[in-house]
Amino acid sequence: MSFIKKYIEQETITRRNLLLASAYGVGGAAISSMLGGMARAAITDPTVAWSYRNRTNPYWNEIVSGGEAFVESLGKPKDFLTHLINEGSSEKSLADVKALLSKTNGELALAIDTNDAPNARPVVESCVEAGAYVSTLWNKTDDLHPWDFGDNYVSHMSWSDEGPAEQTARILLDAMGGSGGVVHLGGIASNNPAIERLAGLNNALKDYPNAELLAAEPADWDTQKANQVMSAFLTRYGDDIKGVHCANDTIAYGVLEALRAEGIEDMPIVSYDGNPQAVELVGEGKILATVFTNPHWGGGITAALAYYAATGHFKPSEEPNEHREFYGPTIMVRPEDAQAFKAEYLDSVPTYDWKDFWSTSNGQIQYK
Amino acid sequence: MSNVLTRDVLIKWAPLIVLLVLVLFFTMMEPRFFSLRNFARIGISSAPALMVAIGVTFIIIMGSIDLSMEGTVSVCAVVFAFAFIALGGTLASWAWLAIPLALLVGGAIGFVNGLVHVLLKIPSFMASLAMGFVGTGFALLLTGGDRIRVEDDLFRSLLTERWFGFPIMCYVALLFLLIAWFIQSRTTLGRNFYAVGGGEELAHASGLNVNRVRIMGFALAGIFYAVGALLAVGRIGIAETATGSNFMFVSITSVVVGGTALWGGIGGVWNTLIGVLIVNVINNGMVVIGLPGYVQDGVLGILVIAAVVLSTDRKSVTFVK
């Protein structure tokens, strides 16, 4: 049977060579076009694109609406913004970016969440090679920095959720009178924000010796799953549950409905994200606090940074590091200021100055 | 002969036995599992899934598969919520018309699904998967990514009002289960599903219009998806593009775990009821006994395989595709 084995091996090698050769060919062609790209000082009219998961999630919907508001501020129609939708696939994310780079010949201002951290490097490197300008949001590895890539990797913005989640946890624990059982319903277990938000709760609990974390389960940012997990918590812990710490608003909705099914109306709950519906619920006192990260602004400013760097409005390499890697803004929403907050941010979307990049930043990103 | 009989009987009742063993197991691990309130909670999480699973049961009996449920559920939920709010926002007004409208939309999507499958001769697997994506996309187009709240107390009494400890939505689900049972056992259409699933060529040769049965089956499934969508909206008071998420896995798993064979002709809606309960008992029980989150998915997968092995007669299967 060895001749079969040999044949398969041979075929594998031939195919691998073919793949390598074709990859080299494409790469070579790309590099030659890039050399032209690199020499370019500024692009007069770059394509503006946002690459993200999808619009089903209200958070990403807000992000993209910010991107659209930004292109409208340029006097362009909404659909001037190119949407690259990765549907949660890093491979698709990278492939789409490469396709758009060759279509636009590198004349691109790209805002992107690369879906997961490791994917940020190949995306950034492709953009830099093509002479395009890229700004990233949320995901990148700790060893990847904009200042290592000259002007083309413009910026990275993220949020540290541990601090704000700790604040909401303190509000929750105070509302519980500092004692009793807490349950936490988290995001997808491996997601960074999910980890940080649970860590925030644990930090707060250290100062409340009479309070206890009964359980922390992932609810995958999903209303229906949160509903089921909360129901099961009620079976397991019953009246021992005195407060609920939710990793985001969509989870809180499911928790509220699970409690409503049992006729429980006054359970202290805190959440995160500041979606319009959650802010309403905060106003009604059904949620004690949520944290607004202004995704609309985040989506707009990420695109704006890439665009204005591409057009030469500012030179990223001349900016300090705290302007290249920074934390986005956070606003705590409590029942007493929910109305004012809603009027300012939600009833009518504020018109932002898309050249004011850093005034609301929470400082340079710190690595542990 | 008597041996064969006991074996048959055993296989027939295996899913129920699996369910009882699971209930016993979780009760032993955590006595609080065995309480009326917890059964009501399992009932609430099962009701929408049961409707969707019943829909796909008909298709699987025919030996086809329907993967369009997530898109169909989302579209029906969103159309229902928009119509409900536009027509008055409470069941006490003309807004009740949103309910038949949602059923109609579900049936229509299923009908188109069936047409695509039969007329274009695309395998049901591919046709329905594609239609599901179309549905999700359409729901997104309608909502623009927003979520619509359905706050009417009368509609929400599906969840909040309880008879004998169980919310109304459980009884609604039971009613539709009985309707499905009636269709399956007392109508020509129901019997034709089995004829097609048991041997399509034979059914065709006997003069049965197989294509018509298939299209009707998909339309019927669509109507049941719409009922599932209504209950899902009733459960959380929100209609959105994500309303349909996860229904594909839960419903197909439930049907198979309940003992309905993927190759068609065997099983029925009562099997599906048991299957849905098995999956939801597992989901609820794992949290109740405090299994860590990262173990749960793995355990669910293993339990599903175990349940399928126990509840289907694998000796009668010559090959698995």
XYZ file of C-alpha atoms in Angstrom:
689
model
C 0.000 0.000 0.000
C 3.014 2.246 0.316
C 2.716 3.446 -3.298
C -0.642 4.988 -2.430
C 0.901 6.764 0.514
C 3.706 7.989 -1.683
C 1.281 9.206 -4.310
C -0.721 11.151 -1.725
C 2.450 12.701 -0.337
C 3.563 13.736 -3.792
C 0.204 15.221 -4.591
C 0.212 17.154 -1.320
C 3.589 18.639 -2.054
C 2.609 19.567 -5.591
C -0.530 21.241 -4.361
C 1.353 23.064 -1.626
C 3.861 24.337 -4.144
C 1.073 25.523 -6.368
C -0.552 27.350 -3.466
C 2.723 28.912 -2.413
C 3.470 29.956 -5.951
C 0.081 31.526 -6.458
C 0.252 33.241 -3.080
C 3.680 34.576 -4.016
C 2.339 35.781 -7.331
C -0.570 37.626 -5.755
C 1.661 38.977 -3.008
C 4.260 40.102 -5.481
C 1.693 41.884 -7.580
C 0.321 43.502 -4.465
C 3.723 44.618 -3.248
C 4.564 46.297 -6.533
C 1.322 48.246 -6.395
C 2.015 49.040 -2.747
C 5.291 50.696 -3.443
C 3.317 53.293 -5.304
C 0.921 53.420 -2.383
C 3.608 53.944 0.225
C 4.992 56.974 -1.554
C 1.600 58.632 -1.406
C 1.580 61.398 1.204
C -2.144 61.973 1.389
C -5.195 60.519 -0.292
C -7.653 63.136 -1.488
C -10.785 61.031 -1.582
C -10.321 57.692 0.195
C -13.043 55.063 0.383
C -14.351 54.935 3.961
C -15.191 51.468 5.284
C -16.345 49.936 8.557
C -15.649 46.248 9.181
C -17.719 44.692 11.982
C -19.711 41.629 13.030
C -23.277 42.452 11.954
C -26.078 44.900 12.617
C -28.329 42.466 14.509
C -26.731 43.451 17.782
C -27.928 46.886 18.976
C -24.429 47.788 20.086
C -22.896 47.270 16.633
C -25.888 48.922 15.058
C -25.044 52.048 17.069
C -21.380 51.839 16.111
C -22.224 51.726 12.426
C -24.786 54.521 12.710
C -21.917 56.650 14.043
C -19.843 55.710 10.997
C -22.713 56.779 8.764
C -23.135 60.074 10.645
C -19.444 60.727 10.059
C -19.598 60.220 6.276
C -22.677 62.444 6.193
C -20.633 65.138 7.924
C -18.371 65.007 4.864
C -21.362 65.929 2.693
C -21.600 62.388 1.327
C -24.651 60.113 1.332
C -24.971 57.426 4.012
C -24.122 54.641 1.582
C -20.748 56.200 0.889
C -19.683 54.112 3.886
C -18.627 50.644 2.746
C -19.786 47.884 5.092
C -17.603 44.809 5.546
C -19.608 42.357 7.625
C -17.620 39.467 9.063
C -20.480 37.619 10.829
C -18.093 36.635 13.594
C -15.454 35.129 11.295
C -11.904 36.439 11.494
C -11.040 34.765 8.190
C -13.853 36.604 6.422
C -12.831 39.826 8.146
C -9.288 39.581 6.767
C -10.352 38.362 3.323
C -12.827 41.232 2.946
C -10.209 43.801 3.926
C -7.723 42.393 1.411
C -10.344 42.410 -1.319
C -11.260 46.017 -0.606
C -7.578 47.027 -0.501
C -7.011 45.715 -3.987
C -10.263 47.170 -5.272
C -9.425 50.640 -3.955
C -5.742 50.299 -4.744
C -4.993 51.152 -1.116
C -6.927 54.426 -1.160
C -8.839 53.387 1.892
C -9.676 54.711 5.357
C -10.683 51.659 7.342
C -12.336 51.432 10.757
C -12.404 47.877 12.016
C -13.090 45.556 14.877
C -11.060 42.566 13.771
C -13.398 40.103 15.527
C -10.621 38.655 17.645
C -7.294 39.936 18.879
C -4.891 37.775 16.814
C -6.561 38.892 13.587
C -5.599 42.523 14.198
C -1.973 42.023 13.127
C -2.598 40.580 9.653
C -5.295 43.201 9.028
C -3.038 46.064 10.074
C -0.064 44.697 8.128
C -2.145 44.321 4.956
C -3.349 47.899 5.261
C 0.105 49.261 5.956
C 1.586 47.397 2.990
C -1.111 48.765 0.718
C -0.635 52.310 1.984
C -4.133 52.466 3.437
C -5.032 54.005 6.802
C -6.576 51.873 9.530
C -8.048 52.513 12.981
C -8.989 49.580 15.193
C -11.606 49.231 17.890
C -11.757 46.750 20.792
C -9.628 43.828 19.581
C -5.856 43.742 19.215
C -3.029 41.855 20.898
C -0.990 43.659 23.556
C 2.181 43.599 21.458
C 0.652 45.403 18.490
C 1.005 49.184 18.649
C 0.063 51.933 16.162
C 3.370 53.762 16.734
C 5.301 50.804 15.321
C 3.706 51.342 11.914
C 4.356 55.012 11.164
C 1.252 56.836 9.993
C -0.812 54.061 8.470
C -1.928 52.345 11.668
C -3.635 55.448 12.943
C -5.126 54.498 16.287
C -6.645 51.904 18.560
C -9.537 52.616 20.898
C -10.860 50.288 23.574
C -12.671 50.473 26.852
C -11.585 49.203 30.230
C -14.756 47.796 31.713
C -13.373 46.697 35.046
C -13.616 50.101 36.729
C -17.145 50.995 35.605
C -18.377 47.439 36.292
C -16.949 47.752 39.796
C -18.858 51.013 40.255
C -22.150 49.445 39.170
C -21.422 46.519 41.498
C -21.010 48.934 44.418
C -24.328 50.582 43.545
C -25.911 47.120 43.522
C -24.340 46.021 46.807
C -25.337 49.268 48.506
C -28.914 48.795 47.311
C -28.846 45.328 48.881
C -27.809 46.846 52.186
C -24.348 45.377 51.771
C -25.357 41.789 52.446
C -26.940 38.754 50.776
C -26.379 36.728 47.632
C -25.514 38.108 44.198
C -25.685 36.259 40.894
C -23.757 37.378 37.826
C -24.884 36.680 34.254
C -21.928 37.178 31.962
C -21.118 37.533 28.288
C -19.433 34.899 26.113
C -16.907 33.526 28.575
C -13.825 34.153 26.436
C -14.726 37.771 25.516
C -12.545 40.388 27.113
C -15.393 42.677 28.230
C -17.112 39.671 29.841
C -13.970 38.873 31.824
C -13.427 42.497 32.879
C -17.023 43.048 33.951
C -16.978 39.986 36.210
C -13.606 41.103 37.583
C -15.181 44.464 38.435
C -17.864 42.715 40.485
C -15.264 40.620 42.290
C -13.228 43.749 43.122
C -16.264 45.403 44.677
C -17.206 42.289 46.648
C -13.902 42.461 48.559
C -15.256 45.487 50.433
C -18.566 43.824 51.285
C -17.780 40.849 53.558
C -21.465 40.078 54.169
C -22.286 39.775 50.493
C -21.591 36.613 48.549
C -21.321 35.759 44.857
C -23.654 32.769 44.590
C -22.922 31.968 40.951
C -21.573 33.442 37.719
C -22.791 31.889 34.480
C -22.237 33.004 30.895
C -25.422 34.149 29.158
C -23.599 34.908 25.891
C -24.916 38.512 25.603
C -28.251 36.906 24.681
C -31.657 37.883 26.060
C -33.268 34.473 25.707
C -30.336 32.597 27.198
C -30.185 35.074 30.087
C -33.883 34.447 30.645
C -33.305 30.711 30.974
C -30.192 30.993 33.121
C -31.944 33.399 35.514
C -34.914 30.997 35.789
C -32.573 28.184 36.729
C -30.790 30.449 39.268
C -34.179 31.078 40.875
C -34.680 27.348 41.255
C -31.243 26.815 42.727
C -31.006 29.799 45.061
C -34.600 31.013 45.367
C -34.927 33.789 47.918
C -31.190 33.804 48.611
C -30.758 35.977 45.521
C -30.804 39.595 46.658
C -29.254 41.241 43.623
C -28.308 40.594 39.979
C -25.181 41.862 38.230
C -25.612 41.680 34.443
C -22.728 41.930 31.998
C -24.825 43.965 29.564
C -28.269 45.369 28.864
C -29.508 42.602 26.574
C -28.843 40.159 29.425
C -30.689 42.424 31.876
C -33.828 42.347 29.699
C -33.918 38.556 29.915
C -33.328 38.680 33.681
C -36.126 41.199 34.197
C -38.567 38.996 32.286
C -37.536 35.868 34.200
C -38.229 37.766 37.444
C -41.489 39.142 36.078
C -42.671 35.604 35.312
C -42.247 34.851 39.020
C -43.935 38.035 40.160
C -40.655 39.497 41.510
C -40.686 43.246 40.847
C -38.182 44.852 43.190
C -34.939 42.918 42.685
C -31.909 45.243 42.472
C -30.276 44.855 39.043
C -27.369 46.648 37.394
C -26.224 46.333 33.804
C -23.879 47.801 31.196
C -23.875 49.473 27.719
C -26.558 52.171 28.125
C -28.865 51.026 25.316
C -31.950 53.257 24.944
C -34.321 50.635 26.366
C -32.064 50.079 29.373
C -31.862 53.825 30.009
C -35.670 53.922 30.050
C -35.665 51.072 32.560
C -33.113 52.944 34.659
C -35.457 55.940 34.570
C -38.260 53.712 35.862
C -35.967 52.378 38.594
C -36.126 48.798 37.299
C -32.398 48.831 36.622
C -30.265 50.735 39.118
C -27.406 51.651 36.817
C -25.995 51.090 33.373
C -22.797 52.344 31.774
C -22.921 54.190 28.475
C -19.873 53.881 26.264
C -21.300 56.027 23.463
C -20.952 53.507 20.639
C -22.355 56.028 18.144
C -19.460 58.377 18.843
C -17.005 55.466 18.964
C -18.078 54.261 15.536
C -17.894 57.748 14.052
C -14.596 58.795 15.577
C -12.817 55.553 14.608
C -13.759 56.152 10.991
C -12.903 59.857 11.328
C -9.423 59.121 12.678
C -8.621 56.871 9.733
C -10.147 59.319 7.259
C -8.440 62.475 8.504
C -5.098 60.704 8.776
C -5.534 59.514 5.181
C -6.386 62.965 3.880
C -3.436 64.481 5.743
C -5.525 66.578 8.154
C -3.185 65.370 10.889
C -0.055 63.234 10.958
C -0.465 60.304 13.357
C 3.280 59.811 13.865
C 3.527 63.327 15.296
C 0.889 62.610 17.923
C 1.830 61.349 21.424
C 1.194 57.690 22.263
C -1.856 58.557 24.367
C -3.490 59.769 21.148
C -2.765 56.513 19.342
C -3.975 53.997 21.930
C -6.668 55.299 24.210
C -9.692 54.368 26.287
C -13.066 55.547 25.064
C -15.471 57.577 27.185
C -17.798 56.047 29.787
C -20.847 57.680 31.355
C -22.654 56.170 34.350
C -26.447 56.374 34.059
C -28.414 56.360 37.341
C -32.157 56.745 37.951
C -31.738 60.382 39.015
C -29.960 61.444 35.838
C -31.593 59.037 33.363
C -33.977 61.703 32.043
C -31.262 64.266 31.485
C -29.036 61.648 29.887
C -31.825 60.477 27.593
C -32.541 64.034 26.487
C -28.882 64.734 25.765
C -27.757 61.532 24.065
C -30.714 59.447 22.957
C -33.754 61.549 22.051
C -31.787 63.326 19.412
C -28.365 62.103 18.523
C -25.933 64.927 19.277
C -24.009 66.376 16.362
C -20.412 65.597 17.116
C -17.332 67.420 15.969
C -15.633 64.534 14.189
C -12.281 66.329 14.332
C -12.343 66.415 18.132
C -10.686 63.043 18.556
C -9.398 62.932 22.096
C -11.161 65.395 24.441
C -13.390 62.708 26.053
C -10.720 59.991 26.143
C -10.101 58.134 29.406
C -6.332 58.126 28.955
C -3.740 55.878 27.346
C -4.386 52.136 27.342
C -2.564 50.361 30.178
C -1.315 46.784 29.937
C -1.233 44.516 32.962
C -41.522 -13.131 18.648
C -42.120 -11.858 22.144
C -38.495 -10.741 22.254
C -38.982 -8.555 19.212
C -42.085 -7.096 20.750
C -40.363 -6.082 23.977
C -37.546 -4.581 21.999
C -39.983 -2.540 19.935
C -41.846 -1.420 22.998
C -38.621 -0.480 24.702
C -37.490 1.597 21.759
C -40.861 3.260 21.514
C -40.738 4.365 25.121
C -36.992 4.978 25.347
C -37.185 8.789 24.997
C -39.677 8.973 27.855
C -37.465 6.724 29.965
C -34.486 8.975 29.197
C -36.529 11.989 30.302
C -37.570 10.332 33.551
C -34.023 9.217 34.299
C -32.782 12.767 33.739
C -35.447 14.206 36.046
C -34.542 11.616 38.662
C -30.838 12.347 38.266
C -31.175 16.125 38.632
C -33.565 15.690 41.566
C -31.041 13.494 43.350
C -28.314 16.053 42.744
C -30.467 18.993 43.833
C -33.899 18.335 45.380
C -35.063 21.848 44.536
C -35.102 20.782 40.886
C -38.259 18.755 41.581
C -40.753 21.508 42.275
C -43.802 22.837 40.502
C -42.212 26.281 40.132
C -39.163 24.812 38.443
C -41.307 22.699 36.124
C -43.153 25.887 35.203
C -39.776 27.483 34.404
C -38.862 24.534 32.201
C -42.312 24.847 30.617
C -41.710 28.512 29.807
C -38.379 27.827 28.134
C -39.835 24.809 26.281
C -43.012 26.360 24.883
C -41.589 28.402 21.963
C -39.021 25.714 21.165
C -41.761 23.063 21.104
C -43.716 24.972 18.450
C -40.662 25.326 16.224
C -39.690 21.696 16.788
C -43.194 20.475 15.884
C -42.956 22.429 12.635
C -39.695 20.795 11.680
C -40.984 17.374 12.822
C -43.376 17.270 9.853
C -40.520 18.029 7.490
C -38.237 15.435 9.049
C -40.992 12.803 8.875
C -41.002 13.459 5.114
C -37.300 12.693 5.077
C -36.388 16.304 4.266
C -34.877 18.906 6.543
C -35.849 22.511 7.179
C -33.217 24.912 8.481
C -35.150 28.113 7.826
C -36.620 28.373 11.320
C -34.339 31.069 12.678
C -35.094 33.471 9.846
C -38.793 32.621 9.778
C -39.176 33.093 13.533
C -37.410 36.468 13.357
C -39.525 37.723 10.464
C -42.778 36.564 12.092
C -41.825 38.102 15.440
C -40.885 41.423 13.886
C -43.913 41.586 11.553
C -46.159 40.694 14.470
C -44.675 43.388 16.718
C -44.869 46.096 14.052
C -48.464 45.215 13.137
C -49.473 44.841 16.781
C -48.205 48.282 17.675
C -49.514 49.917 14.491
C -53.023 48.511 15.036
C -53.411 49.745 18.587
C -50.850 48.026 20.774
C -53.255 45.966 22.880
C -55.082 42.693 22.319
C -58.300 44.454 23.279
C -58.148 46.466 20.040
C -57.799 45.519 16.374
C -54.206 44.679 17.183
C -55.240 41.045 17.645
C -55.208 40.906 13.840
C -51.411 40.897 14.125
C -51.630 37.304 15.365
C -53.296 35.808 12.249
C -51.068 38.076 10.155
C -47.949 36.555 11.742
C -49.283 33.040 11.102
C -49.979 34.006 7.498
C -46.472 35.378 7.067
C -44.999 32.199 8.563
C -47.084 30.059 6.224
C -46.107 32.195 3.237
C -42.390 31.938 3.984
C -42.750 28.180 4.360
C -44.702 28.032 1.092
C -41.970 29.890 -0.787
C -39.422 27.666 0.920
C -41.287 24.607 -0.378
C -41.554 26.072 -3.880
C -37.844 26.797 -4.010
C -37.100 23.277 -2.850
C -39.522 21.491 -5.181
C -39.628 23.626 -8.343
C -35.951 24.545 -8.487
C -35.070 21.038 -7.317
C -32.688 22.306 -4.671
C -32.121 19.902 -1.745
C -34.296 20.941 1.191
C -31.197 21.336 3.338
C -29.775 24.057 1.063
C -33.060 25.680 0.041
C -34.248 26.106 3.605
C -30.870 27.240 4.925
C -30.781 29.912 2.231
C -34.366 30.952 2.949
C -33.431 31.207 6.619
C -30.668 33.680 5.756
C -33.069 35.614 3.565
C -35.470 35.744 6.520
C -32.835 36.970 8.971
C -31.739 39.602 6.469
C -35.311 40.694 5.864
C -36.008 40.971 9.595
C -32.891 43.105 9.932
C -34.058 45.281 7.054
C -37.427 45.789 8.770
C -35.995 46.644 12.177
C -32.778 48.333 11.119
C -31.178 46.482 14.032
C -33.577 47.921 16.616
C -35.665 45.918 19.038
C -39.415 46.411 19.329
C -41.019 46.157 22.740
C -44.437 44.607 23.092
C -45.662 45.888 26.446
C -49.379 45.104 26.303
C -50.345 43.504 29.633
C -53.024 41.416 27.985
C -50.562 39.896 25.500
C -47.907 39.512 28.175
C -50.384 37.559 30.306
C -49.109 34.660 28.184
C -46.233 34.778 30.667
C -47.608 36.538 33.735
C -51.004 34.854 34.158
C -50.862 31.367 35.644
C -53.329 28.524 35.790
C -52.403 25.682 38.178
C -48.912 27.074 38.464
C -48.186 27.149 34.730
C -48.334 30.331 32.611
C -50.883 30.539 29.784
C -48.185 30.109 27.119
C -47.720 26.507 28.248
C -51.414 25.804 27.614
C -51.250 27.538 24.238
C -48.325 25.308 23.339
C -50.305 22.281 24.509
C -53.275 23.296 22.367
C -51.088 23.559 19.266
C -49.482 20.247 20.130
C -52.951 18.674 20.042
C -53.677 20.379 16.721
C -50.401 19.040 15.359
C -51.290 15.588 16.629
C -54.660 15.842 14.901
C -52.996 16.841 11.618
C -50.480 14.044 11.960
C -52.913 11.250 12.745
C -56.343 12.261 11.473
C -55.758 14.058 8.178
C -54.732 12.852 4.752
C -51.917 15.386 4.726
C -50.496 13.980 7.934
C -50.566 10.426 6.643
C -49.042 11.559 3.365
C -46.019 12.927 5.267
C -45.356 9.395 6.466
C -45.957 7.990 2.989
C -43.373 10.340 1.481
C -40.893 9.722 4.270
C -41.377 5.964 4.241
C -40.765 5.584 0.531
C -41.045 8.472 -1.846
C -40.981 6.406 -5.063
C -43.677 4.135 -3.740
C -45.840 7.070 -2.722
C -45.315 8.638 -6.121
C -46.123 5.401 -7.913
C -49.327 5.118 -5.895
C -50.505 8.355 -7.447
C -49.589 10.713 -4.622
C -48.613 14.219 -5.674
C -45.387 14.213 -3.700
C -44.419 17.758 -4.670
C -47.712 19.111 -3.411
C -47.303 17.277 -0.093
C -43.809 18.699 0.277
C -44.899 22.281 -0.353
C -47.847 21.898 2.021
C -45.474 20.473 4.629
C -43.145 23.448 4.459
C -46.080 25.884 4.643
C -47.455 24.051 7.683
C -44.040 24.127 9.332
C -43.908 27.882 8.677
C -47.192 28.370 10.528
C -45.840 26.517 13.539
C -42.648 28.610 13.445
C -44.909 31.665 13.584
C -46.640 30.311 16.697
C -43.192 29.760 18.191
C -42.308 33.365 17.327
C -45.436 34.652 19.075
C -44.624 32.688 22.225
C -40.994 33.829 22.107
C -42.152 37.455 21.950
C -44.645 36.734 24.738
C -41.839 35.345 26.876
C -39.461 38.316 26.779
C -41.665 41.118 25.440
C -39.142 41.969 22.731
C -39.179 41.279 19.000
C -35.856 41.609 17.216
C -33.716 40.006 14.554
C -32.136 37.861 17.245
C -35.506 36.427 18.338
C -34.884 33.435 16.090
C -31.356 32.749 17.347
C -30.601 29.262 18.667
C -33.912 27.780 17.537
C -32.212 25.730 14.830
C -30.000 23.795 17.206
C -32.636 23.335 19.891
C -35.427 22.236 17.558
C -33.444 19.796 15.407
C -31.786 18.336 18.491
C -35.141 17.933 20.204
C -36.730 16.191 17.242
C -33.888 13.725 16.938
C -33.531 13.131 20.670
C -37.273 12.486 20.826
C -36.853 9.519 18.503
C -37.981 10.905 15.152
C -35.589 9.483 12.589
C -33.729 11.909 10.326
C -34.265 9.540 7.373
C -38.027 9.986 7.618
C -41.158 7.942 8.122
C -40.671 7.306 11.856
C -41.690 9.363 14.877
C -44.189 12.112 15.494
C -45.153 15.154 17.497
C -45.368 13.376 20.859
C -41.769 12.244 20.378
C -40.931 15.880 19.749
C -42.627 16.943 22.994
C -40.436 14.487 24.907
C -37.370 15.625 22.962
C -37.963 19.298 23.727
C -38.462 18.468 27.396
C -35.256 16.401 27.463
C -33.197 19.269 26.023
C -34.751 21.853 28.336
C -34.496 19.641 31.410
C -30.803 19.200 30.636
C -30.300 22.954 30.128
C -32.169 23.876 33.290
C -30.794 21.011 35.359
C -27.168 21.771 34.599
C -27.498 25.304 35.962
C -29.599 24.108 38.890
C -27.002 21.562 40.005
C -24.324 24.218 39.540
C -22.273 22.719 36.723
C -19.692 25.302 35.574
C -20.631 27.095 32.374
C -17.715 25.808 30.334
C -18.656 22.193 31.059
C -22.309 22.644 30.136
C -21.978 22.747 26.350
C -19.841 19.636 26.361
C -22.188 17.757 28.660
C -25.181 18.774 26.535
C -23.457 17.387 23.436
C -22.645 14.083 25.131
C -26.138 13.734 26.563
C -27.640 14.375 23.127
C -25.550 11.612 21.592
C -26.485 9.290 24.451
C -30.163 10.129 24.087
C -30.130 9.501 20.344
C -28.364 6.177 20.780
C -30.905 5.083 23.374
C -33.999 6.352 21.655
C -33.651 5.312 18.024
C -33.692 1.807 16.697
C -30.285 1.701 15.094
C -30.598 -1.968 14.129
C -33.207 -1.111 11.523
C -30.807 1.316 9.879
C -28.615 -0.117 7.179
C -26.590 2.992 6.578
C -26.339 6.449 8.059
C -26.078 9.499 5.860
